[in-house]
CSV table of C-alpha atoms and ligand atoms in Angstrom, one decimal:
chain,number,residue,atom,x,y,z
A,221,MET,CA,-60.3,-3.7,38.4
A,222,THR,CA,-61.1,-2.8,42.0
A,223,LEU,CA,-58.4,-0.7,43.7
A,224,LEU,CA,-57.9,1.0,47.0
A,225,ALA,CA,-56.0,4.3,47.1
A,226,VAL,CA,-54.6,6.2,50.1
A,227,GLU,CA,-53.5,9.9,50.2
A,228,THR,CA,-51.6,11.4,53.2
A,229,SER,CA,-49.2,13.9,51.6
A,230,CYS,CA,-50.2,17.0,53.6
A,231,ASP,CA,-53.1,17.7,55.9
A,232,GLU,CA,-55.9,15.5,54.5
A,233,THR,CA,-56.1,11.8,55.3
A,234,SER,CA,-58.0,10.2,52.5
A,235,ALA,CA,-58.9,6.7,51.1
A,236,SER,CA,-60.9,5.8,48.0
A,237,VAL,CA,-62.1,2.7,46.2
A,238,VAL,CA,-62.0,3.0,42.4
A,239,ARG,CA,-63.5,0.3,40.1
A,240,ASP,CA,-63.1,0.5,36.3
A,241,GLY,CA,-62.8,4.3,36.4
A,242,ALA,CA,-65.7,4.8,38.8
A,243,VAL,CA,-64.9,6.5,42.1
A,244,LEU,CA,-67.0,4.2,44.4
A,245,SER,CA,-66.0,6.1,47.6
A,246,ASN,CA,-63.7,9.0,48.4
A,247,VAL,CA,-63.5,9.6,52.1
A,248,VAL,CA,-61.5,12.7,53.2
A,249,SER,CA,-60.7,13.6,56.8
A,250,SER,CA,-59.4,17.2,56.8
A,251,GLN,CA,-57.2,18.5,59.5
A,252,ILE,CA,-57.8,22.2,58.6
A,253,LYS,CA,-59.4,23.0,62.0
A,254,LEU,CA,-56.5,21.4,63.9
A,255,HIS,CA,-53.8,23.5,62.0
A,256,ALA,CA,-55.9,26.7,61.9
A,257,GLU,CA,-54.9,27.5,65.5
A,258,TYR,CA,-51.3,27.7,64.4
A,259,GLY,CA,-51.9,29.6,61.2
A,260,GLY,CA,-50.5,26.8,59.0
A,261,VAL,CA,-49.8,23.1,58.7
A,262,VAL,CA,-47.7,21.8,61.6
A,263,PRO,CA,-46.0,18.6,60.2
A,264,GLU,CA,-45.7,16.8,63.5
A,265,LEU,CA,-49.4,17.2,64.2
A,266,ALA,CA,-50.3,16.2,60.7
A,267,THR,CA,-48.3,13.0,61.1
A,268,ARG,CA,-50.0,12.1,64.3
A,269,GLU,CA,-53.4,12.7,62.8
A,270,HIS,CA,-52.6,10.5,59.8
A,271,LEU,CA,-51.5,7.7,62.2
A,272,ARG,CA,-54.8,8.0,64.1
A,273,ASN,CA,-57.0,8.3,61.0
A,274,TRP,CA,-55.7,6.2,58.1
A,275,GLN,CA,-57.3,3.0,59.4
A,276,PRO,CA,-60.8,4.3,60.2
A,277,VAL,CA,-60.7,6.4,57.0
A,278,THR,CA,-59.8,3.3,54.9
A,279,GLU,CA,-62.5,1.3,56.6
A,280,ALA,CA,-65.0,4.0,55.9
A,281,ALA,CA,-64.0,4.1,52.2
A,282,LEU,CA,-64.4,0.3,51.9
A,283,ARG,CA,-67.7,0.4,53.7
A,284,ALA,CA,-69.1,3.2,51.6
A,285,ALA,CA,-68.1,1.4,48.4
A,286,GLY,CA,-69.6,-1.9,49.7
A,287,ILE,CA,-66.2,-3.6,49.1
A,288,ALA,CA,-64.4,-6.1,51.4
A,289,VAL,CA,-60.6,-6.1,51.7
A,290,ALA,CA,-60.6,-9.5,50.0
A,291,ASP,CA,-62.2,-8.0,46.9
A,292,LEU,CA,-59.3,-5.6,46.3
A,293,GLU,CA,-57.2,-6.3,43.2
A,294,ALA,CA,-54.6,-3.5,43.6
A,295,ILE,CA,-53.4,-0.9,46.2
A,296,ALA,CA,-52.1,2.6,45.5
A,297,ALA,CA,-50.8,5.5,47.6
A,298,THR,CA,-49.3,8.9,47.1
A,299,GLN,CA,-45.5,8.5,47.0
A,300,GLY,CA,-44.6,12.2,46.8
A,301,PRO,CA,-44.2,15.1,46.8
A,302,GLY,CA,-45.3,16.1,50.3
A,303,LEU,CA,-44.4,16.2,54.0
A,304,PRO,CA,-42.0,13.3,54.6
A,305,ASN,CA,-43.5,11.8,57.8
A,306,ALA,CA,-47.1,12.4,56.6
A,307,LEU,CA,-46.4,10.6,53.3
A,308,MET,CA,-44.8,7.7,55.1
A,309,ILE,CA,-47.9,6.8,57.0
A,310,GLY,CA,-50.2,6.3,54.0
A,311,PHE,CA,-47.5,4.9,51.8
A,312,LYS,CA,-46.2,2.3,54.2
A,313,ALA,CA,-49.7,1.3,55.3
A,314,ALA,CA,-50.7,0.7,51.7
A,315,GLN,CA,-47.5,-1.3,51.0
A,316,ALA,CA,-48.2,-3.5,54.0
A,317,LEU,CA,-51.8,-4.1,52.8
A,318,ALA,CA,-50.5,-5.0,49.3
A,319,PHE,CA,-48.0,-7.3,50.9
A,320,ALA,CA,-50.6,-9.0,53.1
A,321,LEU,CA,-53.0,-9.4,50.1
A,322,SER,CA,-50.3,-10.3,47.5
A,323,LYS,CA,-51.7,-7.7,45.2
A,324,PRO,CA,-49.9,-5.2,43.0
A,325,PHE,CA,-48.9,-1.8,44.5
A,326,VAL,CA,-48.6,1.6,42.7
A,327,GLY,CA,-46.9,4.7,44.2
A,328,VAL,CA,-48.4,7.8,42.6
A,329,ASN,CA,-47.1,11.3,42.1
A,330,HIS,CA,-49.5,13.6,43.8
A,331,HIS,CA,-49.3,16.3,41.1
A,332,GLU,CA,-49.7,13.9,38.2
A,333,ALA,CA,-52.9,12.8,40.0
A,334,HIS,CA,-54.1,16.4,40.1
A,335,LEU,CA,-53.4,16.6,36.4
A,336,TYR,CA,-56.0,14.1,35.5
A,337,SER,CA,-58.6,15.1,38.2
A,338,PRO,CA,-60.5,17.4,35.8
A,339,TRP,CA,-61.4,14.3,33.8
A,340,ILE,CA,-63.3,12.8,36.7
A,341,THR,CA,-66.9,14.0,36.4
A,342,GLY,CA,-70.5,13.2,37.3
A,343,GLN,CA,-72.3,11.7,40.3
A,344,PRO,CA,-71.1,9.2,41.2
A,345,PRO,CA,-67.8,10.5,39.9
A,346,ARG,CA,-66.2,8.5,37.0
A,347,ALA,CA,-63.1,9.0,34.9
A,348,ASP,CA,-64.0,10.1,31.4
A,349,PHE,CA,-60.9,9.4,29.4
A,350,LYS,CA,-63.0,8.7,26.3
A,351,HIS,CA,-63.2,12.4,25.7
A,352,PHE,CA,-59.6,13.1,26.6
A,353,GLU,CA,-57.8,15.7,24.4
A,354,PRO,CA,-54.4,17.1,24.6
A,355,ASN,CA,-54.4,20.1,26.9
A,356,VAL,CA,-52.6,22.8,28.9
A,357,SER,CA,-53.2,22.1,32.6
A,358,LEU,CA,-53.0,24.6,35.4
A,359,ILE,CA,-52.3,23.0,38.8
A,360,VAL,CA,-52.8,25.5,41.6
A,361,SER,CA,-52.5,24.4,45.2
A,362,GLY,CA,-51.2,25.6,48.5
A,363,GLY,CA,-47.6,24.6,47.7
A,364,HIS,CA,-47.5,24.6,43.9
A,365,THR,CA,-48.4,26.6,40.9
A,366,MET,CA,-47.7,24.8,37.6
A,367,LEU,CA,-48.5,24.8,33.9
A,368,VAL,CA,-48.2,21.5,32.2
A,369,HIS,CA,-48.6,20.4,28.6
A,370,VAL,CA,-50.5,17.1,28.6
A,371,ARG,CA,-49.7,15.8,25.1
A,372,ALA,CA,-51.5,12.5,25.5
A,373,GLU,CA,-52.8,10.3,28.4
A,374,LEU,CA,-49.8,9.7,30.7
A,375,ASP,CA,-47.5,11.9,28.6
A,376,HIS,CA,-46.8,15.3,29.9
A,377,ILE,CA,-44.2,18.0,30.1
A,378,VAL,CA,-44.0,20.8,32.7
A,379,LEU,CA,-43.9,24.2,31.0
A,380,GLY,CA,-43.4,26.3,34.1
A,381,SER,CA,-43.9,26.6,37.8
A,382,THR,CA,-43.6,28.9,40.7
A,383,LEU,CA,-40.3,30.6,41.4
A,384,ASP,CA,-41.2,31.4,45.0
A,385,ASP,CA,-44.7,31.6,46.6
A,386,ALA,CA,-47.4,29.5,45.0
A,387,ALA,CA,-50.8,31.0,44.3
A,388,GLY,CA,-52.5,29.3,47.3
A,389,GLU,CA,-49.6,30.3,49.6
A,390,CYS,CA,-50.1,33.9,48.4
A,391,PHE,CA,-53.8,33.7,49.2
A,392,ASP,CA,-53.0,32.3,52.7
A,393,LYS,CA,-50.2,34.7,53.5
A,394,VAL,CA,-52.2,37.7,52.4
A,395,GLY,CA,-55.1,36.4,54.5
A,396,LYS,CA,-52.8,36.2,57.5
A,397,LEU,CA,-51.6,39.8,56.9
A,398,MET,CA,-55.3,40.8,57.1
A,399,GLY,CA,-55.9,38.8,60.2
A,400,LEU,CA,-58.2,36.4,58.5
A,401,PRO,CA,-58.6,32.8,59.7
A,402,TYR,CA,-56.4,30.0,58.1
A,403,PRO,CA,-56.6,29.1,55.3
A,404,GLY,CA,-56.9,32.5,53.8
A,405,GLY,CA,-57.9,31.3,50.3
A,406,PRO,CA,-61.5,30.5,50.9
A,407,GLU,CA,-61.9,33.6,53.2
A,408,LEU,CA,-60.5,35.9,50.6
A,409,ASP,CA,-62.8,34.3,48.0
A,410,ARG,CA,-65.8,35.0,50.3
A,411,LEU,CA,-65.0,38.6,51.1
A,412,ALA,CA,-63.9,39.4,47.6
A,413,ALA,CA,-67.3,38.5,46.3
A,414,GLU,CA,-68.6,41.7,48.0
A,415,GLY,CA,-65.7,44.0,47.1
A,416,SER,CA,-64.4,45.9,44.1
A,417,ALA,CA,-61.7,44.2,42.0
A,418,THR,CA,-60.6,47.6,40.6
A,419,ALA,CA,-60.3,49.5,43.9
A,420,HIS,CA,-56.5,48.9,44.1
A,421,ASP,CA,-54.0,48.1,41.4
A,422,PHE,CA,-51.7,45.3,42.8
A,423,PRO,CA,-48.9,43.9,40.6
A,424,ARG,CA,-49.4,41.1,38.1
A,425,PRO,CA,-46.1,39.2,38.6
A,426,LEU,CA,-44.4,37.9,35.4
A,427,LEU,CA,-47.5,38.6,33.4
A,428,ARG,CA,-45.6,40.2,30.5
A,429,GLU,CA,-42.6,37.8,30.6
A,430,ALA,CA,-42.2,35.3,27.8
A,431,ASN,CA,-42.1,32.3,30.0
A,432,ASP,CA,-44.6,30.0,31.8
A,433,ASP,CA,-43.3,30.6,35.3
A,434,PHE,CA,-45.1,32.2,38.2
A,435,SER,CA,-44.0,34.3,41.1
A,436,PHE,CA,-46.3,35.6,43.8
A,437,ALA,CA,-43.9,36.7,46.6
A,438,GLY,CA,-43.7,40.2,45.2
A,439,LEU,CA,-47.5,40.6,45.2
A,440,LYS,CA,-47.6,39.5,48.8
A,441,THR,CA,-44.9,42.0,49.8
A,442,SER,CA,-46.7,44.8,48.0
A,443,VAL,CA,-49.9,44.0,49.9
A,444,ARG,CA,-47.9,44.0,53.1
A,445,TYR,CA,-46.5,47.5,52.4
A,446,PHE,CA,-49.9,48.7,51.3
A,447,LEU,CA,-51.5,47.5,54.6
A,448,GLN,CA,-48.7,49.1,56.6
A,449,LYS,CA,-49.4,52.4,54.9
A,450,ASN,CA,-53.1,52.1,55.3
A,451,PRO,CA,-53.7,50.3,58.6
A,452,ALA,CA,-57.2,51.7,59.0
A,453,LEU,CA,-58.4,49.6,56.1
A,454,LEU,CA,-58.3,46.5,58.3
A,455,ASP,CA,-61.0,47.9,60.6
A,456,ASP,CA,-63.3,48.9,57.8
A,457,GLY,CA,-65.3,45.9,56.5
A,458,ARG,CA,-66.0,47.5,53.1
A,459,ALA,CA,-62.5,48.6,52.5
A,460,LEU,CA,-61.2,45.2,53.5
A,461,ARG,CA,-63.5,43.6,51.0
A,462,ASP,CA,-62.1,45.9,48.2
A,463,VAL,CA,-58.5,44.9,49.1
A,464,CYS,CA,-59.5,41.2,49.0
A,465,ALA,CA,-61.2,41.6,45.6
A,466,SER,CA,-58.2,43.5,44.2
A,467,VAL,CA,-55.6,41.0,45.4
A,468,GLN,CA,-57.7,38.1,44.1
A,469,ALA,CA,-58.0,39.9,40.7
A,470,ALA,CA,-54.2,40.2,40.4
A,471,ILE,CA,-53.7,36.5,41.2
A,472,VAL,CA,-56.5,35.4,38.9
A,473,GLU,CA,-55.5,37.6,35.9
A,474,THR,CA,-52.0,36.3,36.1
A,475,LEU,CA,-53.1,32.6,36.3
A,476,VAL,CA,-55.7,33.0,33.5
A,477,THR,CA,-53.6,35.0,31.1
A,478,LYS,CA,-50.5,32.8,31.3
A,479,THR,CA,-52.6,29.6,31.0
A,480,VAL,CA,-54.5,30.7,27.9
A,481,ARG,CA,-51.4,32.1,26.4
A,482,ALA,CA,-49.6,28.8,26.7
A,483,ALA,CA,-52.5,26.9,25.2
A,484,ARG,CA,-52.7,29.2,22.2
A,485,ARG,CA,-48.9,29.1,21.7
A,486,LEU,CA,-48.9,25.3,21.7
A,487,GLY,CA,-52.0,25.0,19.6
A,488,VAL,CA,-54.0,22.8,21.9
A,489,GLY,CA,-57.8,23.1,22.0
A,490,CYS,CA,-58.3,22.4,25.7
A,491,VAL,CA,-57.4,23.9,29.1
A,492,THR,CA,-57.9,22.1,32.4
A,493,ALA,CA,-57.4,23.3,36.0
A,494,SER,CA,-57.1,21.5,39.4
A,495,GLY,CA,-55.7,21.9,42.9
A,496,GLY,CA,-57.2,23.7,45.9
A,497,VAL,CA,-57.2,27.2,44.4
A,498,THR,CA,-59.4,25.9,41.5
A,499,CYS,CA,-62.2,26.2,44.1
A,500,ASN,CA,-61.9,29.9,43.8
A,501,ARG,CA,-65.0,31.4,42.1
A,502,ALA,CA,-63.2,34.3,40.4
A,503,LEU,CA,-60.6,31.9,38.9
A,504,ARG,CA,-63.3,29.5,37.6
A,505,ALA,CA,-65.2,32.5,36.1
A,506,GLY,CA,-62.0,34.0,34.7
A,507,LEU,CA,-60.9,30.8,33.0
A,508,GLU,CA,-64.5,30.2,31.7
A,509,SER,CA,-64.7,33.6,30.0
A,510,ALA,CA,-61.1,33.6,28.6
A,511,CYS,CA,-61.6,30.1,27.2
A,512,ARG,CA,-64.9,31.1,25.6
A,513,ARG,CA,-63.3,34.1,24.1
A,514,HIS,CA,-60.4,32.1,22.6
A,515,ARG,CA,-62.6,29.1,21.6
A,516,LEU,CA,-60.8,26.7,24.0
A,517,SER,CA,-62.7,23.9,25.7
A,518,LEU,CA,-62.3,24.0,29.5
A,519,ARG,CA,-62.4,21.3,32.1
A,520,LEU,CA,-62.3,22.4,35.7
A,521,ALA,CA,-61.9,19.8,38.4
A,522,GLU,CA,-65.1,19.5,40.4
A,523,ARG,CA,-64.8,21.4,43.7
A,524,SER,CA,-64.7,18.2,45.8
A,525,LEU,CA,-61.9,16.9,43.7
A,526,CYS,CA,-59.8,20.1,43.7
A,527,THR,CA,-58.5,19.7,47.2
A,528,ASP,CA,-56.5,16.7,48.2
A,529,ASN,CA,-58.3,13.4,47.9
A,530,ALA,CA,-57.5,9.7,47.3
A,531,GLY,CA,-60.0,9.4,44.4
A,532,MET,CA,-57.7,11.2,42.0
A,533,ILE,CA,-54.8,8.9,43.2
A,534,GLY,CA,-56.9,5.8,42.6
A,535,VAL,CA,-58.0,6.9,39.1
A,536,LEU,CA,-54.4,7.6,38.0
A,537,ALA,CA,-53.1,4.4,39.6
A,538,GLU,CA,-55.7,2.3,37.8
A,539,ARG,CA,-54.9,4.0,34.5
A,540,LYS,CA,-51.2,3.3,35.0
A,541,LEU,CA,-51.9,-0.4,35.7
A,542,LEU,CA,-54.0,-0.7,32.6
A,543,HIS,CA,-51.5,1.1,30.4
A,544,GLY,CA,-48.3,-0.7,30.8
A,545,GLY,CA,-48.8,-2.2,34.2
A,546,THR,CA,-45.9,-0.6,35.9
A,547,THR,CA,-45.9,-1.3,39.6
A,548,THR,CA,-43.9,0.0,42.6
A,549,LEU,CA,-41.8,-2.3,44.7
A,550,LEU,CA,-43.0,-3.1,48.2
A,551,ASP,CA,-39.7,-1.8,49.7
A,552,ALA,CA,-39.8,1.4,47.7
A,553,GLU,CA,-39.4,4.6,49.7
A,554,ILE,CA,-41.4,7.8,49.7
A,555,GLU,CA,-40.3,10.6,47.5
A,556,PRO,CA,-40.9,13.9,49.4
A,557,GLY,CA,-39.2,16.0,46.7
A,558,TRP,CA,-40.7,14.2,43.7
A,559,HIS,CA,-41.6,17.0,41.3
A,560,LEU,CA,-43.2,16.6,38.0
A,561,ALA,CA,-40.8,16.9,35.0
B,77,KG4,O1,-54.6,21.3,46.8
B,77,KG4,P1,-54.8,21.8,48.2
B,77,KG4,O2,-55.9,21.2,49.0
B,77,KG4,O3,-53.5,21.4,49.1
B,77,KG4,C1,-52.2,21.4,48.6
B,77,KG4,O4,-51.8,20.4,48.1
B,77,KG4,O5,-51.6,22.5,48.9
B,77,KG4,O6,-54.8,23.4,48.2
B,77,KG4,C2,-55.0,24.1,49.4
B,77,KG4,C3,-54.9,25.6,49.0
B,77,KG4,C4,-54.8,26.5,50.2
B,77,KG4,O7,-53.7,27.4,49.9
B,77,KG4,C5,-56.1,27.2,50.2
B,77,KG4,O8,-56.1,28.5,50.7
B,77,KG4,C6,-56.5,27.2,48.7
B,77,KG4,O9,-56.0,26.0,48.2
B,77,KG4,N1,-57.9,27.4,48.4
B,77,KG4,C7,-58.4,28.5,47.9
B,77,KG4,C8,-59.8,28.3,47.9
B,77,KG4,N2,-60.1,27.1,48.4
B,77,KG4,C9,-58.9,26.5,48.8
B,77,KG4,N3,-57.8,29.6,47.4
B,77,KG4,C10,-58.6,30.6,46.9
B,77,KG4,N4,-60.0,30.5,46.9
B,77,KG4,C11,-60.6,29.4,47.3
B,77,KG4,N5,-61.9,29.3,47.3
B,78,ZN,ZN1,-52.6,18.7,46.2
C-alpha cells in the first residue's frame, strides 16, 4: 500500500510517503529557529508556518519518494494531541486530499505513533514488525513523559505519565534558567558531556515511589533555588557544565530506573524508547547499560525518528489499515486533548 502521512501537531511540518512498511521519504521542516527568539513555541506563529509549509513539504515528500499524487492509496494525518490550530492545518489538508482522491483516510494519535517508532530501522528506514515483542515503552518528549505496556501490536495500556513537567520541558526550563538558547535539551546534552554528573546531588523525583508516574517540576525548582544561591556558577563555564551534567543525571536516572523496574515487574523482555528526549546521549547510554545488566533487549528510536516526523505517523496508519482497516471520517474533527489510555 502506498500512503501519504502529514504531521503538524506542534512546531514541525512534516510529510512522508510510506509503502509496505518502507519509509520512502520523510521531509521535516522544523520551526525551532523561529520560536527560539521567544524561548518557546508560539502557537500562532506555528500555525502560520504550517499554513505556509504543508503544501511544499508534501510536494517534496512525494518528489523524494518518486510518487505521484495519483499513486496514493491512502492518506493519514495526526489527529491529536497537539496545538489545536496547528493540528487543524495538516489534518484538514489531508482530509481534503483523501476526499479529492476518493481514498481512505486515517487520523492517528501522535503518541501511539511514537510508541512504534523504535521498530522503524535501517537505511532506507523500514518498519520491522517481524521482530516485534511485547515491551515497556518510554515516550519522552517536550510535552509528555509516559510509560506504556505494549502487550501486542496495536494493543497497549498506559502505566504512568507525568504529573506536572515532562522530562523535555524540564530540560528546556532548566536551560532557560541557565540562559541557554531554546530548546535547552540539546544544549544541556552538549555541555553535560564535558561536566561531572556527580558534582551536585539534585533530587530524583518519585524514584522510590511504587508507581509508574513522573514529576519533574520539583527538580526544576530545586535547580532554580540552587542557581539563586550560587549565581557565580553561571559565569563559570566549567561549573556550568557540572550543573548541566548533574541535572541531566537526575533526569536520566529517574527515567531509566522507572522504565526498567516496570519491565521487570511485568515480566516483558524488551524495552523501547522514543520522543525528542531519546536523542539525549546520557539517556541512550543509561538505558543501554541498565538493559544489558537486566538482560532486557532494547530498541531506541533512531535519532531522526525521535523528534516529530510524519514517517512514524505513516507507518502506524498503514499498520492500522492492514489490521482491521479502521478509517476516520472525512468530517471528523481534530482531538487536541487525545491522550493515550
Ligand atoms: O518529541 P519532540 O520533538 O516534540 C514534542 O512532541 O514535544 O521533543 C522535543 C523535546 C524538547 O523538549 C527538546 O529539548 C528535547 O526533546 N530534546 C532533548 C534532546 N534533543 C531534543 N532533550 C535532551 N537531550 C537531547 N539531546
Ligand atoms: Zn512528539
